[in-house]
XYZ file of N, CA, C and O in Angstrom:
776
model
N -38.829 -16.526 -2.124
C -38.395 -15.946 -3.382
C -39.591 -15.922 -4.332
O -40.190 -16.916 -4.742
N -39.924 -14.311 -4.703
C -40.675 -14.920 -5.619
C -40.598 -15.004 -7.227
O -39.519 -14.794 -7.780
N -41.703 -15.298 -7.940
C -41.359 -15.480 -9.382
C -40.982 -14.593 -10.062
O -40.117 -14.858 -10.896
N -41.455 -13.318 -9.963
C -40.920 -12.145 -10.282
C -39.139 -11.866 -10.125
O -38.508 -11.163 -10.914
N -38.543 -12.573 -8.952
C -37.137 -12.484 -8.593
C -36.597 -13.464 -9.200
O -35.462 -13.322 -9.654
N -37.302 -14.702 -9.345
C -36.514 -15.670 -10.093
C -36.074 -15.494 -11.381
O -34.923 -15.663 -11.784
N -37.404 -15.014 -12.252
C -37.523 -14.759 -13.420
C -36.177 -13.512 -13.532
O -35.214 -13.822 -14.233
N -36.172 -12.495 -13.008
C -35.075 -11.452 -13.088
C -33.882 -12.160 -13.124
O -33.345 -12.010 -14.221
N -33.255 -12.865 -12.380
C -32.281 -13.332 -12.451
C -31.587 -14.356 -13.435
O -30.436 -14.359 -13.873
N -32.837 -15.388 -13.685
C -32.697 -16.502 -14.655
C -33.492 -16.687 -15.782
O -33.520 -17.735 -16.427
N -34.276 -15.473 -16.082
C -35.316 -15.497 -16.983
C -35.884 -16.652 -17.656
O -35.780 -16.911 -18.855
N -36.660 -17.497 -16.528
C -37.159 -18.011 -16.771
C -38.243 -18.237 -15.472
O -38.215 -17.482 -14.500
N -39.273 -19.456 -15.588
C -40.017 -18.929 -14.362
C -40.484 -20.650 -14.749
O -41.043 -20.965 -15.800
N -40.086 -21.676 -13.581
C -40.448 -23.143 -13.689
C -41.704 -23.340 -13.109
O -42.115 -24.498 -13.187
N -42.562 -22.380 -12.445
C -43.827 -22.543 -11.291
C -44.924 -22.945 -12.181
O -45.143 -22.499 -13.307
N -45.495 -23.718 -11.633
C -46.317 -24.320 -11.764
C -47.803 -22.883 -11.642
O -48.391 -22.666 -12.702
N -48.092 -22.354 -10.833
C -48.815 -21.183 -10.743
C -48.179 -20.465 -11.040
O -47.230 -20.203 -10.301
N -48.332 -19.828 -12.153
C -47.885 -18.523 -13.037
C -48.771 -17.164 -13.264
O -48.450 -16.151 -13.884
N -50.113 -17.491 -12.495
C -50.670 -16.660 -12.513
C -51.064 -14.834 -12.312
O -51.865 -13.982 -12.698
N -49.358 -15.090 -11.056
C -48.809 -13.764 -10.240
C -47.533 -14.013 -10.076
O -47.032 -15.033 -9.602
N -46.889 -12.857 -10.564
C -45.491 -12.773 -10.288
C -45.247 -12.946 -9.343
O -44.198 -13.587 -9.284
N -45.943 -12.565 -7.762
C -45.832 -12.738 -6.541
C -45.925 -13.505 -6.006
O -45.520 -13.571 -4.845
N -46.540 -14.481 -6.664
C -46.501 -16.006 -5.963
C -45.157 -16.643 -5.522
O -44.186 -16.583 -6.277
N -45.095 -17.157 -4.500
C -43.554 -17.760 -4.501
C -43.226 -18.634 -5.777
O -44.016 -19.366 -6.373
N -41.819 -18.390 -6.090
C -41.212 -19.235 -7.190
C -41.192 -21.182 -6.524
O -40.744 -21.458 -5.411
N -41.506 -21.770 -7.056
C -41.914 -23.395 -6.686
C -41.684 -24.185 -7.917
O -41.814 -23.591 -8.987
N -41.344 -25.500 -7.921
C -40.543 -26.171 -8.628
C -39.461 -26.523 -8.901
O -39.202 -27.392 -9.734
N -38.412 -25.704 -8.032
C -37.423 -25.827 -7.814
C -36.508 -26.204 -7.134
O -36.339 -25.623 -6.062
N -35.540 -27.375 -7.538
C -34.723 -28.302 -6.712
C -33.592 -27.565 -5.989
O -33.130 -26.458 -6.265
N -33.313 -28.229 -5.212
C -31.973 -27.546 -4.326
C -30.836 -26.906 -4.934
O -30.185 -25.880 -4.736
N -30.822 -28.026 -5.873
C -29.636 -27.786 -6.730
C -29.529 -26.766 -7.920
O -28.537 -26.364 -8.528
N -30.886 -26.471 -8.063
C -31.293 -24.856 -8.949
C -31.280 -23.632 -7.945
O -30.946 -22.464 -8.144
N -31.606 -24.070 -7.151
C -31.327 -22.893 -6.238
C -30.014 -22.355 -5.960
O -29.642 -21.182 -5.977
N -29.360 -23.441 -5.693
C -27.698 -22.909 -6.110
C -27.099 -22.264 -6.835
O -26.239 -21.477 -6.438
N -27.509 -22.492 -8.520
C -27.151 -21.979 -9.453
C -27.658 -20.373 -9.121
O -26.883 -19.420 -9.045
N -29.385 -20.288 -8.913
C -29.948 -19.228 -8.484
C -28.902 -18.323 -7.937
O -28.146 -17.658 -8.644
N -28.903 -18.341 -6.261
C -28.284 -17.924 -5.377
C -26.506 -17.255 -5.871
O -26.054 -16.148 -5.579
N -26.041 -17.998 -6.410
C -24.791 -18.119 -7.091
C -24.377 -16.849 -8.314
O -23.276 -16.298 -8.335
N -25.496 -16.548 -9.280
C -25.936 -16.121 -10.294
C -26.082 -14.392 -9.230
O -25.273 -13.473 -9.353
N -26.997 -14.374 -8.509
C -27.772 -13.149 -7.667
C -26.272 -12.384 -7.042
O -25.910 -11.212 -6.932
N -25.769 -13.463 -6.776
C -24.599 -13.086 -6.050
C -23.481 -12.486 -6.369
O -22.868 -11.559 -5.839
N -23.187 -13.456 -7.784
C -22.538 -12.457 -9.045
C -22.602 -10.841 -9.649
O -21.691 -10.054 -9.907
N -23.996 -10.720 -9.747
C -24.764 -10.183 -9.699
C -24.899 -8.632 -8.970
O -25.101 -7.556 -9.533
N -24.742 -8.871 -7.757
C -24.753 -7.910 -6.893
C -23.412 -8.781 -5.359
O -23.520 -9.443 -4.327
N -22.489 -8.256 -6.076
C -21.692 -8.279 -4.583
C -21.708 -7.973 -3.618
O -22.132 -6.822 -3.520
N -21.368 -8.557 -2.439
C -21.658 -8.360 -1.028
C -22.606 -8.622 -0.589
O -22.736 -8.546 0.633
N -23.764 -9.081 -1.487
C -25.109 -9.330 -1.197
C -25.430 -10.515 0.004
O -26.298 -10.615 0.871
N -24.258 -11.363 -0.414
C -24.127 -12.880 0.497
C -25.330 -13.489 0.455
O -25.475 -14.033 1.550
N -26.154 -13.662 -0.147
C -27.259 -14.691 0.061
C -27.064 -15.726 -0.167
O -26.196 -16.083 -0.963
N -27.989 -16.671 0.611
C -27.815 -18.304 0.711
C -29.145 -18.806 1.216
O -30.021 -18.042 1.622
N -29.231 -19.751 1.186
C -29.923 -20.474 2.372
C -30.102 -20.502 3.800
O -29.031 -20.696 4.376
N -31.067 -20.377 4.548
C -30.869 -20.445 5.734
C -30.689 -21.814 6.136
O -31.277 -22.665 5.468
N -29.741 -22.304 7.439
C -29.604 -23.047 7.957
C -30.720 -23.918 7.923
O -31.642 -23.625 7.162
N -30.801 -25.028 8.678
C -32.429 -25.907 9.442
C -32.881 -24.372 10.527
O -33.816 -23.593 10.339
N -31.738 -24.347 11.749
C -31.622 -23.741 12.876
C -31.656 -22.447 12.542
O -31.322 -21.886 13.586
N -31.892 -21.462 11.576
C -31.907 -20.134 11.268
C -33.462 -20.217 11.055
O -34.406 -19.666 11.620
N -33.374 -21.024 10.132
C -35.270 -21.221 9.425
C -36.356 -21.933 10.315
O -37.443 -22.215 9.811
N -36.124 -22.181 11.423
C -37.208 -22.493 12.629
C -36.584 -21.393 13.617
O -37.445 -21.268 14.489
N -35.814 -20.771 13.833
C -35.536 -19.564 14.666
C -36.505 -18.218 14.446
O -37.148 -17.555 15.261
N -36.289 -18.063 12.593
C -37.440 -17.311 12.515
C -38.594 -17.213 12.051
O -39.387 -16.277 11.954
N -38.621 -18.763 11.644
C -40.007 -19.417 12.309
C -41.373 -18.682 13.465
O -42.470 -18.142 13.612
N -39.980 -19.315 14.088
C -41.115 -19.377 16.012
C -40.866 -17.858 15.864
O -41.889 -17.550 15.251
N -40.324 -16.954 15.991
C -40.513 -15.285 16.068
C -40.208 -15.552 17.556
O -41.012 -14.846 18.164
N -39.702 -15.997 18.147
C -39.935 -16.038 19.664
C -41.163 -16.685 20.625
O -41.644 -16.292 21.687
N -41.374 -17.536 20.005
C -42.851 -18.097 20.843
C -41.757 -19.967 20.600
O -40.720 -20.386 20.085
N -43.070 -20.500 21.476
C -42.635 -22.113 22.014
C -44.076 -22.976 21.494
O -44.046 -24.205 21.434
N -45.156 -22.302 21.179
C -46.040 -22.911 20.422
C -45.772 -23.584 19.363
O -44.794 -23.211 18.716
N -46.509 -24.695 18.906
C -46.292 -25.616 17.176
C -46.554 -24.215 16.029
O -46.011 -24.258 14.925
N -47.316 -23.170 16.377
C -46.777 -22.331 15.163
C -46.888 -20.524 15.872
O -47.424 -20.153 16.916
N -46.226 -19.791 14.920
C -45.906 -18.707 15.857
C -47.096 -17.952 15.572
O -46.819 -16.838 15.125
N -48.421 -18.197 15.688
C -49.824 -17.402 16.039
C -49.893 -18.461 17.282
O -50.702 -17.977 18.073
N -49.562 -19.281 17.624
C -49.843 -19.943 18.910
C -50.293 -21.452 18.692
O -49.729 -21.989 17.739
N -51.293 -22.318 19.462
C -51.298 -23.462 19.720
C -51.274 -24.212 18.076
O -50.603 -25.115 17.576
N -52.400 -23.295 17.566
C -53.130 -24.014 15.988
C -53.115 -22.613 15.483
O -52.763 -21.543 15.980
N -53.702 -23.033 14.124
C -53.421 -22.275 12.836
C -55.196 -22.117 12.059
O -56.162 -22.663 12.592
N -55.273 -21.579 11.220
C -56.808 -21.897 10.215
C -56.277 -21.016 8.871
O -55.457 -20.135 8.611
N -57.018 -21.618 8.377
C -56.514 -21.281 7.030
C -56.583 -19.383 6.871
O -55.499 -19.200 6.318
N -56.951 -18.554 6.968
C -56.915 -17.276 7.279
C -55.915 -16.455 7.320
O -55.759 -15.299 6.927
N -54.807 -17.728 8.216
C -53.606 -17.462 8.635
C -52.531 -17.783 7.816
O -51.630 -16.965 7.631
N -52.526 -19.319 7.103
C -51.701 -19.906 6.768
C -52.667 -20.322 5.260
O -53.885 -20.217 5.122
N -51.532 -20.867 4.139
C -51.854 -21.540 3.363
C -51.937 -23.054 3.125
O -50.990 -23.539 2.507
N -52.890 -23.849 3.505
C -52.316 -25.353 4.133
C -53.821 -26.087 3.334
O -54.752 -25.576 2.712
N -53.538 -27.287 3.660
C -54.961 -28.046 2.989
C -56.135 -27.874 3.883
O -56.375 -29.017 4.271
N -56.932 -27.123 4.381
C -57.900 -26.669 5.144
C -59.013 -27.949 5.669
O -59.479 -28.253 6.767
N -59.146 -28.457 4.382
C -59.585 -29.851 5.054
C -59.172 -31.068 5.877
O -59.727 -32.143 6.104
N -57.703 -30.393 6.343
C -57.102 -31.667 6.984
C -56.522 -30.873 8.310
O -55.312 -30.899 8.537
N -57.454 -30.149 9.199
C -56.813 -29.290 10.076
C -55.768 -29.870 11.124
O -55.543 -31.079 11.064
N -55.074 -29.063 12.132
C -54.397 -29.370 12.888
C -55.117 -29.714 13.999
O -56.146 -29.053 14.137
N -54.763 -31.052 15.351
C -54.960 -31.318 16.616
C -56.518 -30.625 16.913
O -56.677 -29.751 17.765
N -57.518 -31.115 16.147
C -58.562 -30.617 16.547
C -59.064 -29.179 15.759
O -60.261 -28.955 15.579
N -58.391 -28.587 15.481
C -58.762 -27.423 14.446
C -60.231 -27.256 13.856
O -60.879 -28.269 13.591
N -60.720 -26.089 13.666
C -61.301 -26.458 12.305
C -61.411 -26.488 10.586
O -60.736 -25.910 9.733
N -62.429 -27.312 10.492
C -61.704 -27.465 8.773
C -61.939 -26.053 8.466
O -62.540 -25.254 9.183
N -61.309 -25.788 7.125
C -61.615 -24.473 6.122
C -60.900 -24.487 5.072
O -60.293 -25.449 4.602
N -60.979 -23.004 4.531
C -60.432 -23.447 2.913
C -59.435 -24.127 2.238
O -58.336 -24.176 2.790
N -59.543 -24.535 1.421
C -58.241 -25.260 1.010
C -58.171 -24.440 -0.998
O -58.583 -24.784 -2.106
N -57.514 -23.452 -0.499
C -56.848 -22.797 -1.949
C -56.566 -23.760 -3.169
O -57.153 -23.404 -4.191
N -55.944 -24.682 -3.267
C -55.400 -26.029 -3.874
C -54.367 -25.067 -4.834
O -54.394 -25.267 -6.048
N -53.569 -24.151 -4.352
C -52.169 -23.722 -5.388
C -51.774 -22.145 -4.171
O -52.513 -21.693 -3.296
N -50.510 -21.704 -4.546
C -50.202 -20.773 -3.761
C -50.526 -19.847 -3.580
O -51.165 -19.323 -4.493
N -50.284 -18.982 -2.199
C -51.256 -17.628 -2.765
C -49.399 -16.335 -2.772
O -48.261 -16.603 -2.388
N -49.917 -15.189 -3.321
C -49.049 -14.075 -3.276
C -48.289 -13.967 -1.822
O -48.819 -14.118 -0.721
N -46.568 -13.590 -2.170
C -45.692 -13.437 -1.084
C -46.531 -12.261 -0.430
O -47.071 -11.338 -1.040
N -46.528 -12.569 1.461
C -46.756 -11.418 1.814
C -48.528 -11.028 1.892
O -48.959 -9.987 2.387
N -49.200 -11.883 1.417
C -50.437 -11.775 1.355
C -51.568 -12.441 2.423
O -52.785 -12.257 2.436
N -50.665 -13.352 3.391
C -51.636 -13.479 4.718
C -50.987 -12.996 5.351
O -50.111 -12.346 4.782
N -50.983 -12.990 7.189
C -50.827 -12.092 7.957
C -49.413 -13.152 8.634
O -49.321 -14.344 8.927
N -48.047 -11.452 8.681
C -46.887 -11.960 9.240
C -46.616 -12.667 10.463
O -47.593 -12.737 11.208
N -45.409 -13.289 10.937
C -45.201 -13.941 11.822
C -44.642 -12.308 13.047
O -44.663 -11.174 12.568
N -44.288 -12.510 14.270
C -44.789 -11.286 15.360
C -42.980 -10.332 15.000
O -42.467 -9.359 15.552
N -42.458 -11.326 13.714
C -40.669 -10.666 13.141
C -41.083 -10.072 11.949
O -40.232 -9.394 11.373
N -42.269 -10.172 11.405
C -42.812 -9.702 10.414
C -42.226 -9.834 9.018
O -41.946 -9.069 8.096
N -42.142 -11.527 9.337
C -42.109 -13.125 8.064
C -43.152 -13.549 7.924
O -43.746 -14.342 8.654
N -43.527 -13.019 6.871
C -44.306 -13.749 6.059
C -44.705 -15.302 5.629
O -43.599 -15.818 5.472
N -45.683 -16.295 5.361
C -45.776 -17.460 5.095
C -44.493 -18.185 5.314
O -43.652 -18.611 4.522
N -44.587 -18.206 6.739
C -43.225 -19.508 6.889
C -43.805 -20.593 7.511
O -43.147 -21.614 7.709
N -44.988 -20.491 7.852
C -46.085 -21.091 8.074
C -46.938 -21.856 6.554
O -47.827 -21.022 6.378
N -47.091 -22.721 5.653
C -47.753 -23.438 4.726
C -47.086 -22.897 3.546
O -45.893 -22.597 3.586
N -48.118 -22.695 2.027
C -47.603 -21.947 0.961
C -47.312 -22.858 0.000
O -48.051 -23.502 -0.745
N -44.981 -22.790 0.236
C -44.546 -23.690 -0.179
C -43.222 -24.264 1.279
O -42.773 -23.672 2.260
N -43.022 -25.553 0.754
C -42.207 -26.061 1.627
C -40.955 -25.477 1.201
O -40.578 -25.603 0.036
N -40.330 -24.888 2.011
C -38.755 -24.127 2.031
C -37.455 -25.224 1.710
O -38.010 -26.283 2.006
N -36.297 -25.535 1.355
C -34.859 -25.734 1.068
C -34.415 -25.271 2.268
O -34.817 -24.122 2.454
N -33.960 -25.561 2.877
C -32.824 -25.313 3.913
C -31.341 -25.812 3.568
O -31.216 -26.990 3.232
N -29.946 -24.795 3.643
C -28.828 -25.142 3.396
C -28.412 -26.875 3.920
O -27.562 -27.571 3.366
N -29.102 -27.210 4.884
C -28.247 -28.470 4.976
C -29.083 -29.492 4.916
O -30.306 -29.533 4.780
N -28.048 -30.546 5.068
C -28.760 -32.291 4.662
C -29.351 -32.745 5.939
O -29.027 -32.685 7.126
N -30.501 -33.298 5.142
C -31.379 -34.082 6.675
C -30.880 -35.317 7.444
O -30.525 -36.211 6.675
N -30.806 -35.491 8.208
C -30.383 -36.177 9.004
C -30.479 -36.043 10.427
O -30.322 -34.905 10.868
N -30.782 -37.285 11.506
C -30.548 -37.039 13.025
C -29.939 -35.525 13.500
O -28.840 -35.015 13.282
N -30.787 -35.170 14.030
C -29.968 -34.490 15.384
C -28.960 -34.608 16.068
O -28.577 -35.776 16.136
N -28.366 -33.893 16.605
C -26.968 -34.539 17.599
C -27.739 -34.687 18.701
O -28.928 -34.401 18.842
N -26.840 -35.235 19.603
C -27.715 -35.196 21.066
C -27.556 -34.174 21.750
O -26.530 -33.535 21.518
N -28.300 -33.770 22.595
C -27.647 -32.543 23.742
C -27.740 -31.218 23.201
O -27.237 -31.062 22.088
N -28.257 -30.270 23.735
C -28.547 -28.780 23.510
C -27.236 -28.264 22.769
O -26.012 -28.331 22.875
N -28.218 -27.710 21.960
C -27.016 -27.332 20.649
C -26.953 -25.632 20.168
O -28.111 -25.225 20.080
N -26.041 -24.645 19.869
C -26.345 -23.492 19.454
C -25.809 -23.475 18.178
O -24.779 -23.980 17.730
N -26.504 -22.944 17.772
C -26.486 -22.837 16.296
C -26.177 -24.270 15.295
O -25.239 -24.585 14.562
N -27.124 -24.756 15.575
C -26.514 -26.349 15.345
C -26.517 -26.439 13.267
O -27.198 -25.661 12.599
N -25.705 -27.428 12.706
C -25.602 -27.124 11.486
C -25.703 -28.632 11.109
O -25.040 -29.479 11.708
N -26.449 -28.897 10.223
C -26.812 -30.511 9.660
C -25.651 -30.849 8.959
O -24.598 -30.224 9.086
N -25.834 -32.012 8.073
C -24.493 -32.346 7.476
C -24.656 -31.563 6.039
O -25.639 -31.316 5.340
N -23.217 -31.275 5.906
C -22.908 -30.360 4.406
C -23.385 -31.085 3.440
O -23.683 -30.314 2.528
N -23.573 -31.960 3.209
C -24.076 -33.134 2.318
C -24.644 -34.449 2.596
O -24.381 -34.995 3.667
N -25.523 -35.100 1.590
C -26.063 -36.053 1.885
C -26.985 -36.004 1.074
O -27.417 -34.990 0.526
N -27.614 -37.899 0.850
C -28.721 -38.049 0.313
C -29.872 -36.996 -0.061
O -30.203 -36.514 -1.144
N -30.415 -36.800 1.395
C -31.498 -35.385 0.794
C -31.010 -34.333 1.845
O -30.199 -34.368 2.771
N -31.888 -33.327 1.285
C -31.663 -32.179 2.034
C -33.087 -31.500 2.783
O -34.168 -31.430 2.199
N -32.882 -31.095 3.976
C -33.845 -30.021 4.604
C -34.985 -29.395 3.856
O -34.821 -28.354 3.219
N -36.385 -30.148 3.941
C -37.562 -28.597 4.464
C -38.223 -28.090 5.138
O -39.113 -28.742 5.684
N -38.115 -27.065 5.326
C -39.353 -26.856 6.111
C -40.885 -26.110 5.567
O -41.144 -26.079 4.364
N -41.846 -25.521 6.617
C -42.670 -24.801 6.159
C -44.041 -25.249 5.929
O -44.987 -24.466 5.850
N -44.192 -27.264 5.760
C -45.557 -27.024 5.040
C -46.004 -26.218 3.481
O -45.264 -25.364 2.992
N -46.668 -26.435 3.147
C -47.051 -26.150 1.945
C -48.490 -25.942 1.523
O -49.271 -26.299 2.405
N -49.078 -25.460 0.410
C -50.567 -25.270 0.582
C -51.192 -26.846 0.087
O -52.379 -27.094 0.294
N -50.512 -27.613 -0.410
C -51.149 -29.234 -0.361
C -50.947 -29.778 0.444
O -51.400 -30.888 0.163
N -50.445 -29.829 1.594
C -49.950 -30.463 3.305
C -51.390 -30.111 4.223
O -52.139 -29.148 4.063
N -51.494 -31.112 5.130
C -52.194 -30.945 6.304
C -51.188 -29.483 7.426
O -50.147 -28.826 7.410
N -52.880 -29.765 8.531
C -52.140 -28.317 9.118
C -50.770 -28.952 10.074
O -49.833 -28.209 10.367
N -50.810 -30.422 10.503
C -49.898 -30.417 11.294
C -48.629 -29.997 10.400
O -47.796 -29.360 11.044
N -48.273 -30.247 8.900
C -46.989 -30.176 8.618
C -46.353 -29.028 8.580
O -45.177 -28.992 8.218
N -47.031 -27.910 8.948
C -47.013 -26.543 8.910
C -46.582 -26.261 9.892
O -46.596 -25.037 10.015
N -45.951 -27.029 11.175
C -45.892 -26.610 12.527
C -44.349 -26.189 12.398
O -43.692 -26.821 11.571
N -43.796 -25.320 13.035
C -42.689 -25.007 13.210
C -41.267 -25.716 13.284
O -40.164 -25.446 12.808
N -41.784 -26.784 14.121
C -40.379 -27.586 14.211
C -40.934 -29.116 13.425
O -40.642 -30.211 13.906
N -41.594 -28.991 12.422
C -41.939 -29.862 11.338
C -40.761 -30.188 10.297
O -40.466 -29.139 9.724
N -40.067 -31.147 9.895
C -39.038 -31.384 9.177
C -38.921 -32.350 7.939
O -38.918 -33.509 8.352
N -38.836 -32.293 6.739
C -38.864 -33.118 5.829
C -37.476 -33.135 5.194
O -36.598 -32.303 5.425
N -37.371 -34.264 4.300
C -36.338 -34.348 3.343
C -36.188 -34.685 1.971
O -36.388 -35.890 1.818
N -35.951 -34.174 1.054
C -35.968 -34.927 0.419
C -34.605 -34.691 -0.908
O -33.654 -33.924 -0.761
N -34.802 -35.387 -1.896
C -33.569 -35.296 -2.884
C -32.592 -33.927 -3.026
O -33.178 -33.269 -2.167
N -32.076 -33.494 -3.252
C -31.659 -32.163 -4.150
C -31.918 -31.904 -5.151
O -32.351 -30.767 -5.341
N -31.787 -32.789 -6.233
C -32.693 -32.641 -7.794
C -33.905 -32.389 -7.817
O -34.421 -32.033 -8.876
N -34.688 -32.521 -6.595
C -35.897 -32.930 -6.803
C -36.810 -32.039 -7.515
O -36.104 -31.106 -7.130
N -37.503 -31.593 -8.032
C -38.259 -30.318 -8.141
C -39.898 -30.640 -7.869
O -39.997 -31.867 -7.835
N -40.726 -30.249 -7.740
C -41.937 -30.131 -6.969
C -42.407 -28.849 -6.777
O -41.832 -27.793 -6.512
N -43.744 -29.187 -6.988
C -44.684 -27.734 -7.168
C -45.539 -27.489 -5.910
O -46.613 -26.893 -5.838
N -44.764 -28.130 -4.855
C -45.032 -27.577 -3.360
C -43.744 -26.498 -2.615
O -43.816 -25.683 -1.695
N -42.448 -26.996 -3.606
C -40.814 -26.616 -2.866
C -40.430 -25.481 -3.794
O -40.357 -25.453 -5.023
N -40.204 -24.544 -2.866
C -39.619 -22.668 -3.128
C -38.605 -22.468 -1.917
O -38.652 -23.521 -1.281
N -37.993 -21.870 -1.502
C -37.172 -21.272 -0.989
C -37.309 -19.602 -0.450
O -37.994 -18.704 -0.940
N -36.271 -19.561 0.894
C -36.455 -18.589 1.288
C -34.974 -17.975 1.081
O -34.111 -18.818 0.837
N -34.577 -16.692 1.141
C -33.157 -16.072 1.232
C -32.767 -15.518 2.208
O -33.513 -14.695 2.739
N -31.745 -15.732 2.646
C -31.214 -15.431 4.498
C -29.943 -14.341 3.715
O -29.562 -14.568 2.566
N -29.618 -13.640 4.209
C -28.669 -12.879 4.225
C -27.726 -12.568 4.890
O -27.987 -12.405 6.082
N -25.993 -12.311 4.380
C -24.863 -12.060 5.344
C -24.474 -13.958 5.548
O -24.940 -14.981 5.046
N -23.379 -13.653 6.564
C -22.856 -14.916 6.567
C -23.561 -16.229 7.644
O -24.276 -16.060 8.632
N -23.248 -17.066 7.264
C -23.928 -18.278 7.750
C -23.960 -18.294 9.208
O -22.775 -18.579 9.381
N -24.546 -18.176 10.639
C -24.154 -18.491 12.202
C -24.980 -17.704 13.091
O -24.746 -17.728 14.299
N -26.083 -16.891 12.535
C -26.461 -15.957 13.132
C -28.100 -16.153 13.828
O -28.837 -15.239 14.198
N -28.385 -17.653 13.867
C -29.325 -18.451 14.804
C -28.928 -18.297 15.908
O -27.764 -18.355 16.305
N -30.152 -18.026 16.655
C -29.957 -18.216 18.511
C -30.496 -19.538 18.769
O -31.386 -19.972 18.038
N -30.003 -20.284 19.829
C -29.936 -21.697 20.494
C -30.982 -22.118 19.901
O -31.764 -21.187 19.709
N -31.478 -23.433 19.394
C -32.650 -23.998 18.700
C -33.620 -24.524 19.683
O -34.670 -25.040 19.300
């Protein structure tokens, strides 16, 4: 989402980099995003936006690949927005931006998604917690709880946290000038096997 969309909706703009409307919108807790989402929705009916799942948001993630990120084994900054000095499994070092760059402005994933790879760390609809056991389709975390789902890496993260099936958690209130969000559309179930 970016600031430009946030700002439309809630006229206001909490990011920390304000420099480009295009920058992803960042600073924002789970629980603003709700209001967000909620507001958009009002807004324009039928629209259905939400959150993507955990299992929607590493689905199109990987784009179809089994690598830690969907350009393949490793990443360099070129690709991704990440702390360049702290590369992935051997990598090499390189730039480190130190704030976000414009939605859409490094090179897409092979579904042609943009930075789902570093940036900012994403909100995912559900609460973090264990896995179930045993191969799961469309698997769905708990509706609630302590914290909630991110993914993505961020442009202050090393390259490993950027890897695809990389997972964090944290509050819902929280707000942070690494955490933005992505918008999934239509109704919630439409992940293939994780």
């Amino acid at each position: 989402c970016t600031q430009a969309l946030w700002q439309a909706v809630t006229g206001e703009n909490p990011s920390r980099f304000k420099d480009n409307p295009s920058h992803p919108v960042e600073q924002v807790s789970w629980d603003d995003v709700q209001g967000f989402l909620g507001e958009l929705n009002r807004r324009l009916p039928g629209l259905e936006a939400r959150l993507p799942s955990e299992a929607e948001w590493e689905y199109a993630c990987r784009a179809g690949t089994t690598t830690p990120f969907s350009f393949g084994a490793n990443i360099a900054p070129e690709e991704v927005n990440y702390h360049g000095e702290y590369p992935y499994a051997g990598g090499r070092k390189g730039l480190f931006r130190g704030k976000t760059v414009a939605v859409a402005s490094l090179p897409a994933n092979a579904w042609g998604l943009y930075e789902m790879h570093g940036n900012v760390l994403e909100w995912c609809a559900d609460g973090y917690g264990k896995y179930a056991n045993g191969p799961q389709v469309d698997p769905r975390g708990a509706p609630d709880g302590a914290l909630r789902v991110l993914r993505g890496g961020s442009w202050d993260f090393n390259g490993g946290n950027a890897r695809s099936a990389q997972r964090n958690g944290i509050g819902p209130g929280r707000r942070d000038g690494i955490v933005g969000f992505r918008l999934a559309l239509g109704p919630a179930g439409s992940a293939e096997p994780a």
